[in-house]
């Protein structure tokens, strides 16, 4: 229940005055009833993580039935408070210290109810259970609502709608009017989303019929017609109708995020502002209260943008707060399981990725229990894809989950979770042993389902970045085998990630499977012929990850490609990456450069690169690559007269082709930023007028892109 609602219920408030809950006094409920607090203080205690009566109180009760009733009531009230994000109640006495009582029951683990299966991301077991569970006359109303809500969570909107209609009738006839109101609220919400969630599964006429029916539900009329409800029930219905708890939480989370950003700004500007704040606790509290209220009461809401945006904002705020402590405090803080679950389930990948990149977050620390639970749900998620054939324990596609995923309404949620887990794996170090199990299940998930898109595989970037030390040749070979079987997923980006992981490894740890190497070449060669493919420059990448024993295979393939259909770009890639010697096809390359030299001057989209930012037009990519090759292999003097073969060279081109004889009065330092090729700058830094000009330039200009080049080669 809402914390601000509980604060005014009897016996917590035994006065006629309204209690205004302090949202910043998180997880704690200040109440008016001093006697209740004193009674609990004297009568209850925590035993092994559970609330219980003290021995003194137990000795006063001789009736077993009364004792059981009191114990059940204590446990029930404590559970309600805990599920409302309250674990402490206190009486504020301004003349003395406040009296506090901790009321807490350890949450049960390994529960197989629908709610826990969703929370544990055991989606295969969730689907199995949904397929065999139904509502009956004898079934419990709360479990009925849990079933209907779980269908909604899995994207079965039509089934959820029908079940909530049935539950509404059952609740009305049994006098459960709050449940009835929630059902009507949910039916209206489900009617709003059925057209874009079930368009693949239902006829347009049926969708229109349900949408129209839901639209006609008048929640105010439902509210008015429930005459037999109490004042408290009426208030609770109003809170649900108006989304009051979500609106309050959204405001508080946004406000606290702004406070954290202001702290960061002050710290970056050299302020002595402390990193310490209560913002993270306030955000945690409101994220949990919204989660508990909507998901524990089976209220449809977490598919809508305001709900998702609040969680995404909260997660970004907690990431930034973590970075503030890491960068400006000696105190280390930890994040918890709830943070990770919200990150995975509600995070917006691109926004979280930008936050992580901006603040260079790569070392997220979790408490021990949270790390174990996060590890479990990641493995559970990947395992959900995998079925078992029963033959020697062999894996196969999990057809039940596959069919469910193919419903349009569940597909996007499933792959969003995949992307967010990939991102999280890049910033949490689970250790070598756990990562091996995670990676094995990740590969099986890719292998045994066809729901993933190239973008999902590209988003594995952070898995590679954060776990380079744990990625071995077995992982690399298995991934490449899967991508060869699913060529549409095989992109330039994923090949680059594999290269990044293997380029610095010992030769013995590189890929040594000749059949696989040939399969990769064949797959990427096929992909390179497709329109808009980015995989054309693949041989130099493969060359970097194969063992020395099989590098000649790549050399032969490169020679064969150039011999059949010469390409300047491919030749340059092969030479600059050491696959072939420059003089093998240099005459052909030079002939192409010279025969197309007119394009250097007519090309419309030339840019001078300063750092990574495009500035003014002034440079041709093809020419600069030509220059880079000449400098790297010390060919300037040998081909000194080549400039006479070009048509109408620009000044910067003349400079690069013969820098020592260039008129220093016409030299512009900006030309140096055409390339960051080390061999070019090592040569140019030896020319006195170039170095002198750069010395003067750096005194006038400020910017990391200038200073980095200057200090590395010209200082």
XYZ file of C-alpha atoms in Angstrom:
715
model
C 0.000 0.000 0.000
C 1.155 3.612 -0.451
C 3.338 4.775 2.442
C 1.428 8.071 2.740
C -1.833 6.096 2.868
C -0.601 3.778 5.637
C 0.546 6.744 7.729
C -3.089 7.754 8.256
C -4.573 4.316 8.949
C -5.573 3.175 12.427
C -3.786 2.119 14.609
C -0.763 3.970 13.175
C -2.688 7.217 13.410
C -5.079 7.128 16.365
C -5.859 10.843 16.231
C -8.101 13.006 14.075
C -5.077 14.836 12.664
C -3.793 13.979 9.199
C -0.201 12.787 8.989
C 1.851 14.247 6.156
C 4.449 11.625 5.374
C 8.001 12.883 4.939
C 9.132 11.280 1.655
C 12.764 11.917 2.582
C 12.468 9.876 5.781
C 12.842 6.755 3.681
C 11.835 3.240 4.758
C 10.580 4.702 8.039
C 7.046 5.578 9.117
C 6.512 8.255 11.760
C 3.223 7.604 13.520
C 1.011 9.398 16.047
C 0.356 6.366 18.241
C 2.951 6.484 21.019
C 1.397 3.538 22.865
C 1.697 1.291 19.799
C 5.391 2.080 19.387
C 6.052 1.475 23.080
C 4.144 -1.811 22.969
C 6.127 -3.034 19.962
C 9.383 -1.802 21.452
C 8.761 -3.878 24.568
C 7.141 -6.901 22.927
C 8.776 -7.748 19.579
C 12.253 -8.498 18.273
C 14.028 -9.861 15.225
C 15.054 -13.525 15.325
C 17.148 -14.819 12.419
C 15.739 -12.206 10.076
C 12.084 -12.617 11.080
C 9.854 -10.658 13.434
C 8.658 -12.464 16.562
C 7.395 -11.773 20.061
C 9.814 -11.537 22.968
C 9.807 -14.196 25.695
C 8.272 -11.815 28.249
C 5.260 -11.220 26.030
C 4.878 -14.914 25.193
C 4.874 -15.830 28.883
C 1.813 -13.654 29.423
C -0.319 -15.497 26.832
C -1.446 -18.969 27.858
C -4.100 -19.520 25.182
C -2.502 -21.206 22.165
C -5.186 -20.002 19.725
C -4.806 -16.416 20.877
C -1.033 -16.662 20.614
C -1.228 -18.041 17.072
C -3.689 -15.325 16.081
C -1.400 -12.617 17.455
C 1.664 -14.084 15.735
C -0.170 -14.327 12.416
C -1.316 -10.713 12.758
C 2.202 -9.529 13.562
C 3.658 -11.325 10.548
C 0.867 -10.102 8.251
C 1.223 -6.449 9.293
C 5.010 -6.644 9.008
C 4.766 -8.127 5.510
C 2.349 -5.391 4.406
C 4.697 -2.725 5.750
C 7.746 -4.328 4.123
C 5.993 -4.617 0.762
C 5.164 -0.924 1.146
C 8.902 -0.165 1.555
C 8.600 0.418 5.308
C 10.771 -1.462 7.791
C 10.810 0.970 10.713
C 8.050 2.721 12.630
C 8.779 5.457 15.107
C 7.171 7.983 17.382
C 8.669 11.470 17.169
C 8.984 13.060 20.574
C 10.796 16.362 20.258
C 11.673 16.423 23.940
C 13.414 13.064 23.757
C 15.033 10.870 21.165
C 12.482 9.269 18.821
C 11.406 5.763 19.727
C 12.050 3.329 16.856
C 11.020 -0.258 16.198
C 12.416 -2.365 13.369
C 9.762 -4.557 11.743
C 11.225 -6.855 9.131
C 10.711 -10.278 7.605
C 13.369 -11.741 5.347
C 11.975 -12.216 1.835
C 11.588 -15.844 0.862
C 13.939 -17.027 -1.851
C 13.470 -19.689 -4.523
C 9.712 -19.144 -4.659
C 8.120 -20.450 -7.863
C 5.102 -18.117 -7.958
C 4.522 -16.029 -11.090
C 5.805 -12.858 -9.419
C 9.082 -14.463 -8.350
C 9.611 -16.178 -11.703
C 9.376 -12.774 -13.379
C 11.720 -11.258 -10.798
C 14.235 -14.076 -11.252
C 13.945 -13.877 -15.079
C 13.079 -17.575 -15.209
C 11.011 -16.852 -18.270
C 10.896 -20.437 -19.523
C 9.363 -21.665 -16.264
C 7.036 -18.666 -16.272
C 5.688 -19.592 -19.716
C 5.350 -23.258 -18.728
C 3.325 -22.310 -15.667
C 1.109 -19.879 -17.578
C 0.204 -22.626 -20.036
C -1.158 -24.947 -17.328
C -2.821 -22.455 -14.954
C -6.363 -21.138 -15.150
C -9.037 -19.503 -13.028
C -11.641 -21.687 -11.338
C -14.560 -21.012 -9.016
C -12.444 -22.289 -6.135
C -9.203 -20.469 -7.000
C -7.934 -17.696 -4.748
C -8.786 -14.189 -5.951
C -5.276 -12.871 -5.346
C -3.748 -15.760 -7.287
C -6.268 -15.165 -10.083
C -5.106 -11.548 -10.320
C -1.471 -12.688 -10.245
C -2.192 -15.013 -13.193
C -3.899 -12.303 -15.248
C -1.128 -9.828 -14.489
C 1.568 -12.338 -15.441
C -0.083 -12.831 -18.828
C 0.120 -9.059 -19.281
C 3.814 -9.085 -18.308
C 4.460 -11.740 -20.945
C 2.617 -9.815 -23.638
C -0.526 -11.962 -23.694
C -2.730 -8.872 -23.653
C -5.869 -10.550 -24.981
C -5.664 -13.361 -22.426
C -4.952 -10.892 -19.656
C -7.962 -8.807 -20.683
C -10.291 -11.809 -20.624
C -8.966 -12.967 -17.258
C -9.353 -9.551 -15.639
C -12.943 -9.426 -16.920
C -13.599 -12.769 -15.236
C -11.867 -11.685 -12.014
C -13.890 -8.450 -11.934
C -17.142 -10.429 -11.848
C -15.777 -12.760 -9.204
C -14.574 -9.822 -7.066
C -17.912 -8.015 -7.337
C -19.903 -11.042 -6.245
C -17.610 -11.649 -3.267
C -17.595 -8.000 -2.171
C -13.901 -7.394 -2.948
C -14.496 -3.927 -4.322
C -10.902 -2.690 -4.376
C -9.949 -5.755 -6.443
C -12.950 -5.046 -8.668
C -11.765 -1.460 -9.164
C -8.225 -2.595 -10.009
C -9.635 -5.007 -12.602
C -11.635 -2.222 -14.249
C -8.595 0.057 -14.166
C -6.525 -2.684 -15.821
C -9.159 -3.396 -18.472
C -9.102 0.250 -19.484
C -5.295 0.239 -19.658
C -5.154 -3.036 -21.598
C -7.671 -1.656 -24.078
C -5.289 1.234 -24.746
C -2.394 -1.038 -25.720
C -4.049 -4.043 -27.370
C -3.939 -2.529 -30.853
C -0.132 -2.295 -30.908
C 0.548 -5.341 -28.765
C -1.682 -7.923 -30.427
C -1.904 -6.768 -34.042
C -0.129 -9.931 -35.243
C -2.404 -12.255 -33.285
C -5.944 -10.835 -33.468
C -8.225 -9.589 -36.210
C -8.590 -5.839 -36.546
C -12.324 -6.162 -35.846
C -11.720 -7.933 -32.523
C -9.069 -5.414 -31.526
C -11.449 -2.567 -32.320
C -14.230 -4.226 -30.338
C -12.038 -4.621 -27.237
C -10.596 -1.113 -27.533
C -14.070 0.421 -27.788
C -15.342 -1.629 -24.865
C -12.399 -0.590 -22.696
C -12.741 3.039 -23.690
C -16.286 3.095 -22.344
C -15.189 2.069 -18.842
C -15.863 5.069 -16.600
C -13.644 4.732 -13.535
C -15.453 7.559 -11.781
C -18.715 5.676 -12.255
C -17.111 2.477 -10.952
C -15.883 4.466 -7.973
C -19.366 5.860 -7.290
C -21.197 2.547 -7.674
C -19.180 0.770 -4.994
C -21.382 2.059 -2.178
C -20.409 -0.500 0.422
C -16.769 0.494 0.695
C -15.067 2.168 3.636
C -13.562 5.639 3.591
C -10.082 4.097 3.439
C -10.986 1.863 0.487
C -12.424 4.854 -1.350
C -9.218 6.778 -0.752
C -7.134 3.862 -2.040
C -9.238 3.663 -5.222
C -8.657 7.359 -5.826
C -4.898 6.902 -5.401
C -4.987 4.107 -7.999
C -7.211 6.043 -10.407
C -5.029 9.162 -10.296
C -1.677 7.316 -10.446
C -0.781 9.308 -7.373
C 2.071 7.120 -6.188
C 3.755 7.130 -9.627
C 3.315 10.881 -10.017
C 4.820 11.550 -6.578
C 7.726 9.203 -7.217
C 8.462 10.633 -10.682
C 8.709 14.117 -9.235
C 10.980 13.106 -6.369
C 13.278 11.005 -8.579
C 13.629 13.826 -11.126
C 14.365 16.355 -8.364
C 17.020 14.165 -6.760
C 18.654 13.530 -10.145
C 18.978 17.286 -10.620
C 20.585 17.570 -7.178
C 23.113 14.859 -8.046
C 23.917 16.584 -11.356
C 24.456 19.880 -9.556
C 26.797 18.163 -7.088
C 28.764 16.750 -10.029
C 28.971 20.141 -11.698
C 30.244 21.748 -8.497
C 32.802 18.992 -7.939
C 34.058 19.210 -11.532
C 34.490 22.967 -11.070
C 36.707 22.432 -8.047
C 34.165 23.044 -5.314
C 34.636 21.433 -1.925
C 31.008 20.281 -2.047
C 30.606 16.950 -0.323
C 29.586 13.930 -2.372
C 27.420 12.779 0.506
C 23.684 13.266 0.085
C 20.490 11.429 0.804
C 19.545 11.512 -2.858
C 20.454 7.894 -3.534
C 18.348 6.719 -0.585
C 15.369 8.809 -1.664
C 15.638 7.485 -5.232
C 15.986 3.873 -4.031
C 12.948 4.297 -1.823
C 10.679 5.684 -4.541
C 11.767 3.134 -7.147
C 10.960 0.349 -4.710
C 7.631 1.839 -3.571
C 6.395 2.120 -7.157
C 7.610 -1.405 -7.924
C 5.913 -2.847 -4.849
C 2.658 -0.951 -5.290
C 2.004 -1.697 -8.953
C 3.537 -5.135 -9.295
C 2.353 -6.529 -5.936
C -1.178 -5.210 -6.485
C -1.165 -6.395 -10.122
C -1.905 -2.934 -11.519
C -1.138 -2.489 -15.226
C 1.228 0.442 -15.695
C 4.846 -0.518 -16.355
C 4.404 -0.599 -20.122
C 3.720 3.131 -20.314
C 6.357 5.796 -20.891
C 5.982 7.731 -17.614
C 6.648 4.556 -15.621
C 9.632 3.492 -17.730
C 11.043 7.024 -17.835
C 11.001 7.264 -14.049
C 13.025 4.062 -13.670
C 15.418 5.049 -16.420
C 15.971 8.433 -14.761
C 16.470 6.772 -11.383
C 19.051 4.342 -12.755
C 20.978 7.148 -14.491
C 20.904 9.162 -11.272
C 22.300 6.266 -9.242
C 25.035 5.682 -11.833
C 26.064 9.334 -11.674
C 25.968 9.320 -7.877
C 28.219 6.238 -7.935
C 30.655 8.070 -10.236
C 30.645 11.094 -7.904
C 31.743 8.945 -4.974
C 34.324 7.105 -7.063
C 35.901 10.293 -8.412
C 35.644 12.645 -5.441
C 35.428 10.616 -2.248
C 37.521 8.071 -0.411
C 34.335 6.318 0.620
C 33.319 3.414 -1.605
C 29.627 2.825 -2.088
C 27.886 -0.251 -3.436
C 24.830 -0.638 -5.589
C 22.355 -3.438 -5.062
C 20.261 -6.082 -6.753
C 17.211 -3.823 -7.128
C 19.289 -1.267 -9.022
C 20.530 -3.981 -11.393
C 17.048 -5.392 -11.947
C 15.648 -1.966 -12.811
C 18.682 -1.390 -15.069
C 17.958 -4.647 -16.902
C 14.180 -4.504 -17.012
C 13.396 -0.819 -17.555
C 16.635 0.784 -18.740
C 16.887 2.543 -22.100
C 20.038 1.103 -23.611
C 21.286 4.145 -25.515
C 20.774 6.538 -22.577
C 22.435 4.211 -20.078
C 25.316 3.595 -22.471
C 25.843 7.342 -22.857
C 25.843 7.844 -19.076
C 28.331 5.002 -18.596
C 30.592 6.375 -21.335
C 30.379 10.004 -20.166
C 31.426 9.168 -16.605
C 33.749 6.286 -17.536
C 31.942 3.769 -15.347
C 33.539 0.345 -15.626
C 33.920 -0.883 -12.069
C 30.439 -1.098 -10.580
C 30.666 -2.558 -7.089
C 27.803 -4.651 -5.692
C 27.396 -6.086 -2.230
C 28.088 -9.832 -2.106
C 24.461 -10.955 -1.899
C 23.384 -8.652 -4.735
C 26.206 -9.830 -6.984
C 25.114 -13.439 -6.495
C 21.464 -12.638 -7.241
C 22.322 -10.579 -10.346
C 24.529 -13.403 -11.600
C 21.626 -15.817 -11.087
C 19.069 -13.763 -13.013
C 21.460 -13.230 -15.935
C 22.086 -16.971 -16.212
C 18.352 -17.657 -15.760
C 17.537 -15.296 -18.612
C 19.978 -16.908 -21.037
C 18.870 -20.413 -20.040
C 15.266 -19.514 -20.821
C 16.077 -19.877 -24.520
C 17.357 -23.409 -24.242
C 15.342 -26.606 -24.333
C 16.547 -30.133 -23.715
C 16.017 -32.895 -26.230
C 16.337 -35.588 -23.593
C 18.913 -37.353 -25.758
C 22.260 -37.379 -23.962
C 21.344 -34.006 -22.443
C 21.618 -32.241 -25.796
C 20.256 -28.729 -26.122
C 17.688 -27.553 -28.623
C 15.384 -24.604 -29.197
C 12.907 -24.032 -26.361
C 9.815 -24.014 -28.569
C 7.449 -22.712 -25.890
C 9.530 -19.640 -25.179
C 10.290 -19.237 -28.887
C 6.580 -19.166 -29.744
C 5.948 -16.673 -26.951
C 8.772 -14.416 -28.076
C 7.415 -14.377 -31.610
C 4.335 -12.592 -30.321
C 5.030 -8.984 -31.257
C 4.205 -7.810 -27.761
C 6.946 -9.834 -26.070
C 9.712 -9.630 -28.653
C 10.827 -6.084 -27.904
C 10.913 -6.594 -24.123
C 12.936 -9.790 -24.454
C 15.581 -8.226 -26.701
C 15.708 -5.018 -24.636
C 16.610 -7.171 -21.646
C 19.324 -8.849 -23.740
C 20.881 -5.492 -24.645
C 20.756 -4.163 -21.096
C 22.350 -7.315 -19.695
C 25.129 -6.955 -22.280
C 25.719 -3.409 -21.061
C 25.683 -4.438 -17.407
C 28.197 -7.230 -18.055
C 30.660 -4.582 -19.184
C 30.643 -2.728 -15.863
C 30.399 -5.540 -13.285
C 33.315 -7.906 -12.756
C 31.845 -11.303 -11.897
C 35.232 -13.008 -11.997
C 36.625 -15.552 -14.433
C 34.671 -18.610 -13.270
C 31.273 -16.920 -13.222
C 31.912 -15.157 -16.519
C 32.691 -18.494 -18.146
C 29.262 -19.825 -17.124
C 27.576 -16.579 -18.183
C 29.333 -16.606 -21.560
C 28.473 -20.258 -22.234
C 24.795 -19.535 -21.645
C 24.979 -16.326 -23.673
C 26.330 -18.256 -26.649
C 23.608 -20.883 -26.276
C 21.004 -18.105 -26.251
C 22.379 -16.815 -29.554
C 22.616 -20.318 -30.970
C 19.157 -21.617 -30.122
C 16.922 -18.725 -31.112
C 16.382 -16.531 -34.150
C 14.801 -13.508 -32.455
C 17.952 -11.433 -32.273
C 18.878 -8.745 -34.764
C 22.315 -7.501 -35.868
C 21.908 -4.546 -33.496
C 21.614 -6.922 -30.524
C 24.876 -8.622 -31.471
C 26.535 -5.238 -32.004
C 25.412 -4.326 -28.483
C 27.601 -7.137 -27.119
C 30.350 -4.503 -27.296
C 30.463 -4.013 -23.534
C 30.655 -7.761 -22.884
C 33.956 -7.708 -24.765
C 35.194 -4.396 -23.360
C 34.601 -5.378 -19.749
C 35.779 -8.978 -19.926
C 38.744 -9.032 -22.307
C 40.866 -10.814 -19.711
C 38.296 -13.595 -19.365
C 37.506 -14.164 -23.050
C 39.417 -17.187 -24.310
C 39.863 -18.820 -27.713
C 37.034 -21.264 -26.972
C 34.582 -18.391 -26.550
C 35.857 -16.670 -29.699
C 35.665 -19.815 -31.817
C 32.196 -20.742 -30.550
C 30.898 -17.240 -31.237
C 32.330 -17.230 -34.756
C 30.777 -20.653 -35.450
C 27.366 -19.349 -34.363
C 27.739 -16.240 -36.527
C 28.685 -18.360 -39.530
C 25.448 -20.309 -38.999
C 23.536 -17.008 -38.668
C 25.280 -14.796 -41.253
C 22.802 -11.920 -40.934
C 24.148 -11.358 -37.417
C 27.771 -11.282 -38.602
C 28.681 -7.603 -38.764
C 31.867 -5.588 -38.992
C 31.309 -4.432 -35.422
C 31.157 -7.903 -33.871
C 34.270 -8.924 -35.814
C 36.012 -5.837 -34.424
C 35.065 -6.891 -30.879
C 36.590 -10.328 -31.441
C 39.743 -8.700 -32.817
C 39.918 -6.406 -29.783
C 39.687 -9.410 -27.463
C 42.354 -11.484 -29.247
C 44.829 -9.045 -30.773
C 47.126 -8.969 -27.733
C 46.841 -12.639 -26.804
C 49.682 -15.110 -27.211
C 49.794 -16.941 -30.521
C 48.857 -20.192 -28.754
C 45.587 -18.599 -27.597
C 44.532 -17.352 -31.015
C 42.165 -19.162 -33.368
C 43.721 -22.304 -34.798
C 40.760 -24.048 -36.458
C 41.347 -23.974 -40.227
C 37.801 -25.074 -41.108
C 36.409 -22.259 -38.986
C 38.779 -19.717 -40.538
C 37.626 -20.717 -44.019
C 33.977 -20.624 -42.913
C 34.428 -17.102 -41.509
C 36.060 -15.941 -44.747
C 33.290 -17.496 -46.842
C 30.542 -15.995 -44.667
C 32.022 -12.507 -44.670
C 32.792 -12.690 -48.372
C 29.132 -13.425 -48.974
C 28.118 -10.590 -46.652
C 30.487 -8.156 -48.397
C 28.529 -8.606 -51.629
C 25.299 -7.491 -49.973
C 24.102 -3.926 -50.354
C 25.263 -1.537 -47.623
C 27.491 -4.210 -46.060
C 30.338 -2.937 -43.875
C 32.251 -6.218 -43.888
C 34.332 -5.633 -47.048
C 37.545 -5.042 -45.045
C 37.459 -8.315 -43.178
C 40.662 -10.129 -44.138
C 42.981 -7.815 -42.204
C 40.776 -8.316 -39.141
C 40.822 -12.107 -39.416
C 44.596 -11.954 -39.922
C 44.980 -10.457 -36.435
C 43.125 -13.228 -34.600
C 44.379 -16.409 -36.286
C 47.478 -18.260 -35.159
C 50.738 -17.904 -37.091
C 50.235 -21.395 -38.495
C 47.262 -20.243 -40.575
C 48.120 -16.626 -41.420
C 49.244 -17.702 -44.907
C 45.622 -18.634 -45.651
C 44.710 -14.968 -45.208
C 47.703 -13.817 -47.277
C 46.736 -16.117 -50.155
C 43.127 -14.949 -50.020
C 44.184 -11.290 -50.082
C 46.477 -11.877 -53.053
C 43.717 -13.744 -54.858
C 41.182 -10.950 -54.283
C 43.544 -8.230 -55.493
C 44.583 -10.285 -58.494
C 40.983 -10.825 -59.609
C 39.582 -7.382 -58.842
C 42.022 -4.764 -57.616
C 40.742 -2.263 -55.057
C 42.719 0.687 -53.708
C 41.016 0.419 -50.345
C 41.640 -3.307 -49.947
C 45.252 -3.017 -51.085
C 45.852 -0.197 -48.608
C 44.222 -2.173 -45.776
C 46.280 -5.290 -46.493
C 49.564 -3.393 -46.748
C 49.048 -1.180 -43.699
C 48.067 -4.204 -41.600
C 51.091 -6.238 -42.670
C 49.276 -8.937 -44.632
C 51.114 -8.324 -47.910
C 54.251 -6.367 -48.808
C 53.665 -2.899 -50.195
C 55.588 -3.531 -53.440
C 53.413 -6.504 -54.466
C 50.754 -4.351 -56.124
C 52.157 -0.838 -55.546
C 52.489 0.017 -59.236
C 48.816 -0.843 -59.770
C 47.845 1.210 -56.707
C 49.877 4.221 -57.899
C 48.419 3.911 -61.387
C 44.893 4.012 -59.929
C 45.706 7.011 -57.734
C 47.157 8.978 -60.649
C 44.513 8.002 -63.199
C 41.805 9.184 -60.816
C 43.624 12.242 -59.503
C 40.974 14.564 -60.971
C 38.538 13.164 -58.384
C 40.729 14.559 -55.636
C 39.804 18.056 -56.742
C 36.164 17.519 -57.734
C 35.168 15.534 -54.667
C 32.381 17.441 -52.901
C 32.623 16.134 -49.366
C 36.243 16.709 -48.351
C 36.902 17.422 -44.687
C 39.871 18.237 -42.562
C 39.738 16.175 -39.389
C 40.726 17.843 -36.143
C 40.527 15.238 -33.409
C 37.316 13.376 -34.139
C 35.366 16.466 -35.229
C 34.880 17.546 -38.809
C 35.776 21.167 -39.405
C 36.374 23.002 -42.681
C 36.602 21.398 -46.171
C 40.239 20.926 -47.150
C 41.249 17.272 -47.414
C 40.729 14.203 -49.541
C 40.622 10.831 -47.812
C 42.155 8.881 -50.723
C 45.118 11.211 -50.986
C 45.836 11.163 -47.249
C 45.814 7.354 -47.265
C 48.316 7.465 -50.118
C 50.520 9.807 -48.067
C 50.278 7.581 -44.990
C 51.491 4.609 -46.999
C 54.423 6.555 -48.509
C 55.580 7.728 -45.094
C 55.139 4.379 -43.347
C 57.361 2.580 -45.852
C 59.766 5.523 -46.329
C 58.928 5.933 -50.014
C 58.898 9.747 -50.297
C 62.348 10.035 -51.802
C 61.856 7.060 -54.102
C 58.641 8.520 -55.513
C 59.614 12.191 -55.198
C 58.637 12.981 -58.778
C 55.121 11.538 -58.405
C 53.748 15.011 -57.620
C 54.393 16.008 -61.224
C 51.844 13.404 -62.330
C 48.989 14.891 -60.269
C 46.662 17.514 -61.681
C 46.530 20.923 -59.971
C 47.733 19.901 -56.515
C 46.588 21.898 -53.510
C 49.219 23.412 -51.254
C 48.802 20.916 -48.430
C 49.266 18.056 -50.934
C 52.493 19.587 -52.251
C 53.697 19.941 -48.663
C 53.069 16.293 -47.796
C 54.690 15.016 -51.003
C 57.874 17.048 -50.464
C 57.855 18.727 -47.054
C 61.571 19.570 -46.819
C 61.454 21.699 -49.988
C 58.106 23.324 -49.257
C 58.009 27.119 -48.909
C 57.737 27.576 -45.148
C 55.956 30.939 -45.582
C 52.961 29.099 -47.062
C 52.850 26.321 -44.453
C 49.740 25.982 -42.265
C 49.904 24.011 -39.027
C 46.273 22.894 -39.525
C 47.497 20.558 -42.258
C 49.168 18.398 -39.626
C 45.760 17.318 -38.379
C 44.890 15.554 -41.633
C 46.252 12.334 -40.145
C 47.511 10.911 -36.876
C 49.689 8.298 -38.594
C 52.791 7.977 -36.323
C 55.242 7.559 -39.209
C 54.037 10.820 -40.783
C 54.580 12.864 -37.640
C 57.869 11.226 -36.750
C 59.167 12.391 -40.137
C 57.629 15.881 -40.069
C 58.800 16.598 -36.507
C 62.402 16.495 -37.779
C 61.776 19.461 -40.107
C 62.690 22.651 -38.267
C 60.142 25.057 -39.803
C 57.312 22.586 -39.119
C 58.295 22.204 -35.481
C 58.811 25.946 -35.045
C 55.418 26.743 -36.563
C 53.718 24.212 -34.298
C 55.493 25.708 -31.248
C 53.993 29.117 -32.042
C 50.612 27.649 -32.886
C 50.255 25.749 -29.613
C 50.889 28.922 -27.586
C 47.880 30.588 -29.197
C 45.490 27.669 -29.507
C 43.935 25.657 -26.723
C 42.393 22.252 -27.126
C 43.136 18.647 -26.282
C 43.210 17.648 -29.963
C 46.110 20.061 -30.609
C 48.015 19.405 -27.402
C 47.892 15.620 -27.690
C 49.568 15.608 -31.099
C 52.065 18.289 -30.111
C 53.254 16.618 -26.906
C 53.557 13.198 -28.497
C 55.669 14.174 -31.536
C 56.706 17.852 -31.579
C 57.585 18.820 -28.001
